[in-house]
GROMACS .gro file of C-alpha atoms in nm:
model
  234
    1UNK     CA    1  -7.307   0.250  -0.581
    2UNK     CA    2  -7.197   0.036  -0.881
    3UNK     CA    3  -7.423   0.016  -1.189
    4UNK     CA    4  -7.448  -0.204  -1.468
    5UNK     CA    5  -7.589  -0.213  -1.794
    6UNK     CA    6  -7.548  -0.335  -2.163
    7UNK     CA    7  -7.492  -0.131  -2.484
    8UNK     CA    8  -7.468  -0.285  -2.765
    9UNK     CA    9  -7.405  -0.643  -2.665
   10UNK     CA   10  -7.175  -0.546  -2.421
   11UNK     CA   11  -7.192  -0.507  -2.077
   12UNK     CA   12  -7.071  -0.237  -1.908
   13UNK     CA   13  -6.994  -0.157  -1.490
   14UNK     CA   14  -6.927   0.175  -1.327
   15UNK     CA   15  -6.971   0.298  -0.989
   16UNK     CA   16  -7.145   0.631  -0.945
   17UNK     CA   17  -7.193   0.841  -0.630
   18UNK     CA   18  -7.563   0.972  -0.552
   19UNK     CA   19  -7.619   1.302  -0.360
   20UNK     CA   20  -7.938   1.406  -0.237
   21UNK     CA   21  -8.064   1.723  -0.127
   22UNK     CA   22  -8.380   1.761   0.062
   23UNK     CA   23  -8.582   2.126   0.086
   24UNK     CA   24  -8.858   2.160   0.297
   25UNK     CA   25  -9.113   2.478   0.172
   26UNK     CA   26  -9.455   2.490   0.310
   27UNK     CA   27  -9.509   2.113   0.376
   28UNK     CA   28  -9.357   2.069   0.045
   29UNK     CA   29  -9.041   1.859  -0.009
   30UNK     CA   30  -8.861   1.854  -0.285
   31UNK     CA   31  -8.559   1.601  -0.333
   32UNK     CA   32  -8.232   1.646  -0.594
   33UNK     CA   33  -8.028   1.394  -0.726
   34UNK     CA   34  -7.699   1.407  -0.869
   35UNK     CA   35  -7.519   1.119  -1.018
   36UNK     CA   36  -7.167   1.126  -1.103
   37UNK     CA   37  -7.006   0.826  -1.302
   38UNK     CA   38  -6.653   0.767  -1.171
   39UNK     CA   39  -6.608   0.452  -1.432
   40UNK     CA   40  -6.161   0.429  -1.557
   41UNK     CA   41  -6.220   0.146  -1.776
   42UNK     CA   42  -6.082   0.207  -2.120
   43UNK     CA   43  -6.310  -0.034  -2.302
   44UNK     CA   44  -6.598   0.176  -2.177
   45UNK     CA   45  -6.430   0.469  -2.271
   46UNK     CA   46  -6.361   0.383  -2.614
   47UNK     CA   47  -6.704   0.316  -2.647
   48UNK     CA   48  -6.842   0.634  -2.511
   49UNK     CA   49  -6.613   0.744  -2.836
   50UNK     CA   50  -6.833   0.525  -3.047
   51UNK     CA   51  -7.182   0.610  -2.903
   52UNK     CA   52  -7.140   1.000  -2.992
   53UNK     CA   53  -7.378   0.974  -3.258
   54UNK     CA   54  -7.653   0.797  -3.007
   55UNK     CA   55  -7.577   1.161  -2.816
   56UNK     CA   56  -7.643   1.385  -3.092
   57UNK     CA   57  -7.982   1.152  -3.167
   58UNK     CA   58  -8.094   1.211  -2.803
   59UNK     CA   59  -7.968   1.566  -2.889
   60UNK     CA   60  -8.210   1.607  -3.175
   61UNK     CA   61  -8.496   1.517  -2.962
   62UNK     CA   62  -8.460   1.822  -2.645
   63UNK     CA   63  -8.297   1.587  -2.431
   64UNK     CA   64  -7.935   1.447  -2.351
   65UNK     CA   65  -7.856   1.112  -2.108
   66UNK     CA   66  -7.785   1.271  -1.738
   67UNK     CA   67  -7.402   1.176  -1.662
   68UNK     CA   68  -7.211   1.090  -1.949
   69UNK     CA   69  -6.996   1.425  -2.030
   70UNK     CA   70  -6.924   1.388  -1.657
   71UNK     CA   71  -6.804   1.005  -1.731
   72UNK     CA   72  -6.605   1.097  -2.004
   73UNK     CA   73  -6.429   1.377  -1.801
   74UNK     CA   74  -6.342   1.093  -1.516
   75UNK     CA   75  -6.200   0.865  -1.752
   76UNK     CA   76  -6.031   1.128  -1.937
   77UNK     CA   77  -5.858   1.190  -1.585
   78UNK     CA   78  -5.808   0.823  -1.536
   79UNK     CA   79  -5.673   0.808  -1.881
   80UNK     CA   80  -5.375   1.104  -1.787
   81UNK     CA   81  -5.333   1.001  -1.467
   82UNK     CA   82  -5.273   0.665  -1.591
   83UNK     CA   83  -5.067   0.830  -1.843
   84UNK     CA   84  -4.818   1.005  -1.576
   85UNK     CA   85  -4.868   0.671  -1.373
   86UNK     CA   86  -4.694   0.487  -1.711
   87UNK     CA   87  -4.461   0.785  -1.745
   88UNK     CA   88  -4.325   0.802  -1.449
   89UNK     CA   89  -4.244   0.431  -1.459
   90UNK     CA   90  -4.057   0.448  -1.799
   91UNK     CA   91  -3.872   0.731  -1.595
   92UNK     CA   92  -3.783   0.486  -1.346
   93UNK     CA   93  -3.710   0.201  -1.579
   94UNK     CA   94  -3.457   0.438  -1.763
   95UNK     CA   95  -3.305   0.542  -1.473
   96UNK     CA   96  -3.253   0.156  -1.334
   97UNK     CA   97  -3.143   0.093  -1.708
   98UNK     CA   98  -2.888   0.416  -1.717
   99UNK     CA   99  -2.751   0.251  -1.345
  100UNK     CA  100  -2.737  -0.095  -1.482
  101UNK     CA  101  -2.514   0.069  -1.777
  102UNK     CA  102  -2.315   0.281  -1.508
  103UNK     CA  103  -2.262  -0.062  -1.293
  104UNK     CA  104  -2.129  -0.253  -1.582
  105UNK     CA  105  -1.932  -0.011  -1.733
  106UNK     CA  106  -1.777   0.039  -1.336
  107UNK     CA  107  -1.760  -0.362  -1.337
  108UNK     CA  108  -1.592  -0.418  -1.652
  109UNK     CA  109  -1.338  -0.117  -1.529
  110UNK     CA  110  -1.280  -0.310  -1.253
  111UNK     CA  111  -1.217  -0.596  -1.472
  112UNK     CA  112  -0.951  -0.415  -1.745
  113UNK     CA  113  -0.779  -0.312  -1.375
  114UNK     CA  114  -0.794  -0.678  -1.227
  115UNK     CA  115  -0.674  -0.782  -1.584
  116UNK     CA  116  -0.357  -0.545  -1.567
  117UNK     CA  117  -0.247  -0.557  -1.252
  118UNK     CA  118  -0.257  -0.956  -1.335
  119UNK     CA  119  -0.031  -0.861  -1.624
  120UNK     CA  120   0.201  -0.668  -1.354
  121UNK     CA  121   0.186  -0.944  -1.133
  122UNK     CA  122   0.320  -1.172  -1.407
  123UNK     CA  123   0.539  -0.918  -1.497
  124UNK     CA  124   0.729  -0.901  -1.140
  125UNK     CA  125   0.719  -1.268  -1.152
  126UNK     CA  126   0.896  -1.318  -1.443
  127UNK     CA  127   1.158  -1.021  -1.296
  128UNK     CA  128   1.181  -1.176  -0.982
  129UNK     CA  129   1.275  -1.545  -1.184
  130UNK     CA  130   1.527  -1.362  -1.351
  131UNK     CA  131   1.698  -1.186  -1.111
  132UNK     CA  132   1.695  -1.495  -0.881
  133UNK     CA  133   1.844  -1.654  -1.193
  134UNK     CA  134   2.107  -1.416  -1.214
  135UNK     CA  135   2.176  -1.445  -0.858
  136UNK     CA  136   2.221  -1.811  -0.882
  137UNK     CA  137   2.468  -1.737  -1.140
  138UNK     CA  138   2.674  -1.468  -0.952
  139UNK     CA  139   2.690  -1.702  -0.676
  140UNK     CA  140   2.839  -2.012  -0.909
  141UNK     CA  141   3.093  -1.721  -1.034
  142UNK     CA  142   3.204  -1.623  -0.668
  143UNK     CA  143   3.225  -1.953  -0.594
  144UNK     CA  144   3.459  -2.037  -0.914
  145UNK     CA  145   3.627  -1.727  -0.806
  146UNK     CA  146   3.656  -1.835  -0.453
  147UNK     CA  147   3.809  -2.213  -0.486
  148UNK     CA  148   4.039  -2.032  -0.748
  149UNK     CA  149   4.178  -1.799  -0.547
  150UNK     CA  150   4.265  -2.086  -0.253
  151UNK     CA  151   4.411  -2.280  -0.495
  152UNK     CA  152   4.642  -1.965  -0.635
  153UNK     CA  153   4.684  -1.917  -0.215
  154UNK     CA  154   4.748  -2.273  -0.154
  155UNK     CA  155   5.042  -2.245  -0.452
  156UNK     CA  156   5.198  -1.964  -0.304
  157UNK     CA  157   5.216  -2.141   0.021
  158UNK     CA  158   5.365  -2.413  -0.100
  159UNK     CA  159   5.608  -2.242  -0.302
  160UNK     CA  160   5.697  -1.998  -0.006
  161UNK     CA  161   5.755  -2.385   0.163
  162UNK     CA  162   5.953  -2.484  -0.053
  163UNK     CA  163   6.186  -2.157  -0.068
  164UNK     CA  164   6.224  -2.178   0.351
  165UNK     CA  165   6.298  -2.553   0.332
  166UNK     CA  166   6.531  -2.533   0.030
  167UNK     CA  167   6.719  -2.220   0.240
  168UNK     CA  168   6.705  -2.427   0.540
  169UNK     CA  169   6.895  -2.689   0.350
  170UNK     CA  170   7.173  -2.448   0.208
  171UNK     CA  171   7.227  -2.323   0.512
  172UNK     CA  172   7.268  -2.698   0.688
  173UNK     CA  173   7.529  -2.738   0.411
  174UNK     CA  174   7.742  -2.423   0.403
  175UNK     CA  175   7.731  -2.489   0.820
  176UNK     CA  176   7.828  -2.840   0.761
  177UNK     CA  177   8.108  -2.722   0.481
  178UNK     CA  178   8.220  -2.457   0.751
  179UNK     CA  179   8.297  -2.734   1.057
  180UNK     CA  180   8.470  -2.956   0.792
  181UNK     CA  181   8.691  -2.673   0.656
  182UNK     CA  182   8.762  -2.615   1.032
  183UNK     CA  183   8.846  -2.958   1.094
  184UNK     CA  184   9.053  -2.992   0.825
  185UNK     CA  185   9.248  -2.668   0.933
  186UNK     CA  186   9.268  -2.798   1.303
  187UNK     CA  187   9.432  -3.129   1.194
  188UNK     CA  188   9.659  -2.979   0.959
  189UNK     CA  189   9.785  -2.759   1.274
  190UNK     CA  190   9.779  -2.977   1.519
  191UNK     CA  191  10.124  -3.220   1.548
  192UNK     CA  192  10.095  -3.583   1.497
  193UNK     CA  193  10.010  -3.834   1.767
  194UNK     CA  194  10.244  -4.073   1.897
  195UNK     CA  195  10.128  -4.421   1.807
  196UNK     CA  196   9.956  -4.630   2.062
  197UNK     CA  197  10.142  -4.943   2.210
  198UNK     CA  198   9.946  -5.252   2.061
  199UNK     CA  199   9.750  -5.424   2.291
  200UNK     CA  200   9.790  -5.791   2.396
  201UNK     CA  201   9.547  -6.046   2.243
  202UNK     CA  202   9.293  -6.188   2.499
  203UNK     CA  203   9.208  -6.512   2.508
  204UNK     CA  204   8.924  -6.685   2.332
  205UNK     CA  205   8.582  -6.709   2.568
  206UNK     CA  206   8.503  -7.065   2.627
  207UNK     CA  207   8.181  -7.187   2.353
  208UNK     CA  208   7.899  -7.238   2.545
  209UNK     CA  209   7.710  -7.573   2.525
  210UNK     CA  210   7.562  -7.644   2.181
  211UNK     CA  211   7.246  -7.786   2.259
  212UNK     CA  212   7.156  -7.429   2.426
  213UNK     CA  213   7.306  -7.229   2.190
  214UNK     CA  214   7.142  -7.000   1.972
  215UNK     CA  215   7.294  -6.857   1.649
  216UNK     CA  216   7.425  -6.501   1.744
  217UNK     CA  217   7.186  -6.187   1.585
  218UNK     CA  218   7.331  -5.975   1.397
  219UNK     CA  219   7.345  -5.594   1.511
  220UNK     CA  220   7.119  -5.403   1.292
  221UNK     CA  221   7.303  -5.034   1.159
  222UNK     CA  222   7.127  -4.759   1.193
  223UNK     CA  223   6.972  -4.624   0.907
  224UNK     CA  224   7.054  -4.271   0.738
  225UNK     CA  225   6.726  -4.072   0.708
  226UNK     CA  226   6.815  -3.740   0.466
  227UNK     CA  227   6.528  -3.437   0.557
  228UNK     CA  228   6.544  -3.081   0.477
  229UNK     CA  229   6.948  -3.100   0.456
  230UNK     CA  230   7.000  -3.261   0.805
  231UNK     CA  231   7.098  -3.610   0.852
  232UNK     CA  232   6.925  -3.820   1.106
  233UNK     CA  233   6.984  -4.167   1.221
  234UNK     CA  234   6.644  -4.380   1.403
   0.00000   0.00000   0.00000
């Protein structure tokens, strides 16, 4: 059952439960009600505050209005349970505050690590440049090295080429000396040769016709070709 009434310009609602009792005694019936005000509105209950002197009035005169101490003692409930309502949610906002905190601080850890091993990823970058650098220049060194070292080979063959052809020569020379000194020893032993008889002239050959006649070629001589000691004719 909701009520509503106005006190002192103001208008007030509350609900309020009603309980009756009937007894029956002797045809007679005799009925009991209770009324209890179950009103949580704080601007009713700040006026109940205000209208304490209104109770000590009615007070004064033997009599006191039925169900306000009973309305105060509702909204005085209402009030702490609305109290421990509010509580309980500042308890929860602190806690989602205190996990907010506890997610950033884990985010901007997760950050500082991102942010270093960035740093270390540089840091093997730049390692990795340099010793790709210094392979680059080990490689230019071997390769100095190598084109030095067949150059210093190439010399040495060429020098050991020279030595075999310049023995090959000596040895063409002293074998050449040898069969001249034996020649020379052979004719100086041996007796002297009769001379041979002269022999008789032959007769011009007829000239061929001169209108068919070709100057006569000369007979090329072969020419001396001097290699590694040894003479050659082509």
């Amino acid at each position: 059952m909701t009520l509503s009434f106005l006190h002192k310009g103001r208008k007030f609602c509350c609900s309020a439960t009603t309980t009756t009792a009937s007894t029956t005694n002797n045809n007679t019936t005799t009925t009991t009600t209770t009324t209890t005000d179950d009103d949580n509105d704080d601007d009713n209950d700040e006026d109940e505050d205000d209208d304490d002197d209104d109770d000590e009035v009615a007070g004064d005169e033997g009599h006191r209005p039925h169900g306000r101490s009973d309305g105060r003692a509702c909204a005085a409930e209402a009030r702490a349970v609305k109290a421990e309502e509010a509580e309980a949610r500042a308890v929860e906002v602190e806690k989602r505050a205190v996990k907010a905190e506890v997610r950033a601080v884990k985010v901007e850890e997760r950050a500082v690590k991102a942010e270093e091993r960035a740093v270390k990823a540089e840091e093997r970058a730049v390692k990795a440049e340099e010793r790709a650098v210094a392979a680059e220049e080990r490689a230019k060194a071997a390769e100095e090295r190598a084109k030095e070292k067949h150059a210093l080979e190439m010399k040495k063959l060429r020098l050991e080429i020279k030595k075999l052809a310049d023995e090959d020569e000596e040895r063409e020379e002293k074998k050449k000396k040898k069969k001249k000194d034996e020649e020379e020893e052979e004719a100086a032993s041996a007796p002297a040769p009769a001379p041979a008889p002269a022999p008789a002239p032959l007769p011009p050959p007829p000239p061929p016709p001169r209108s068919r006649m070709r100057p006569p070629q000369q007979q090329q001589q072969p020419k001396k070709l001097r290699w590694k000691g040894a003479t050659k004719y082509c």
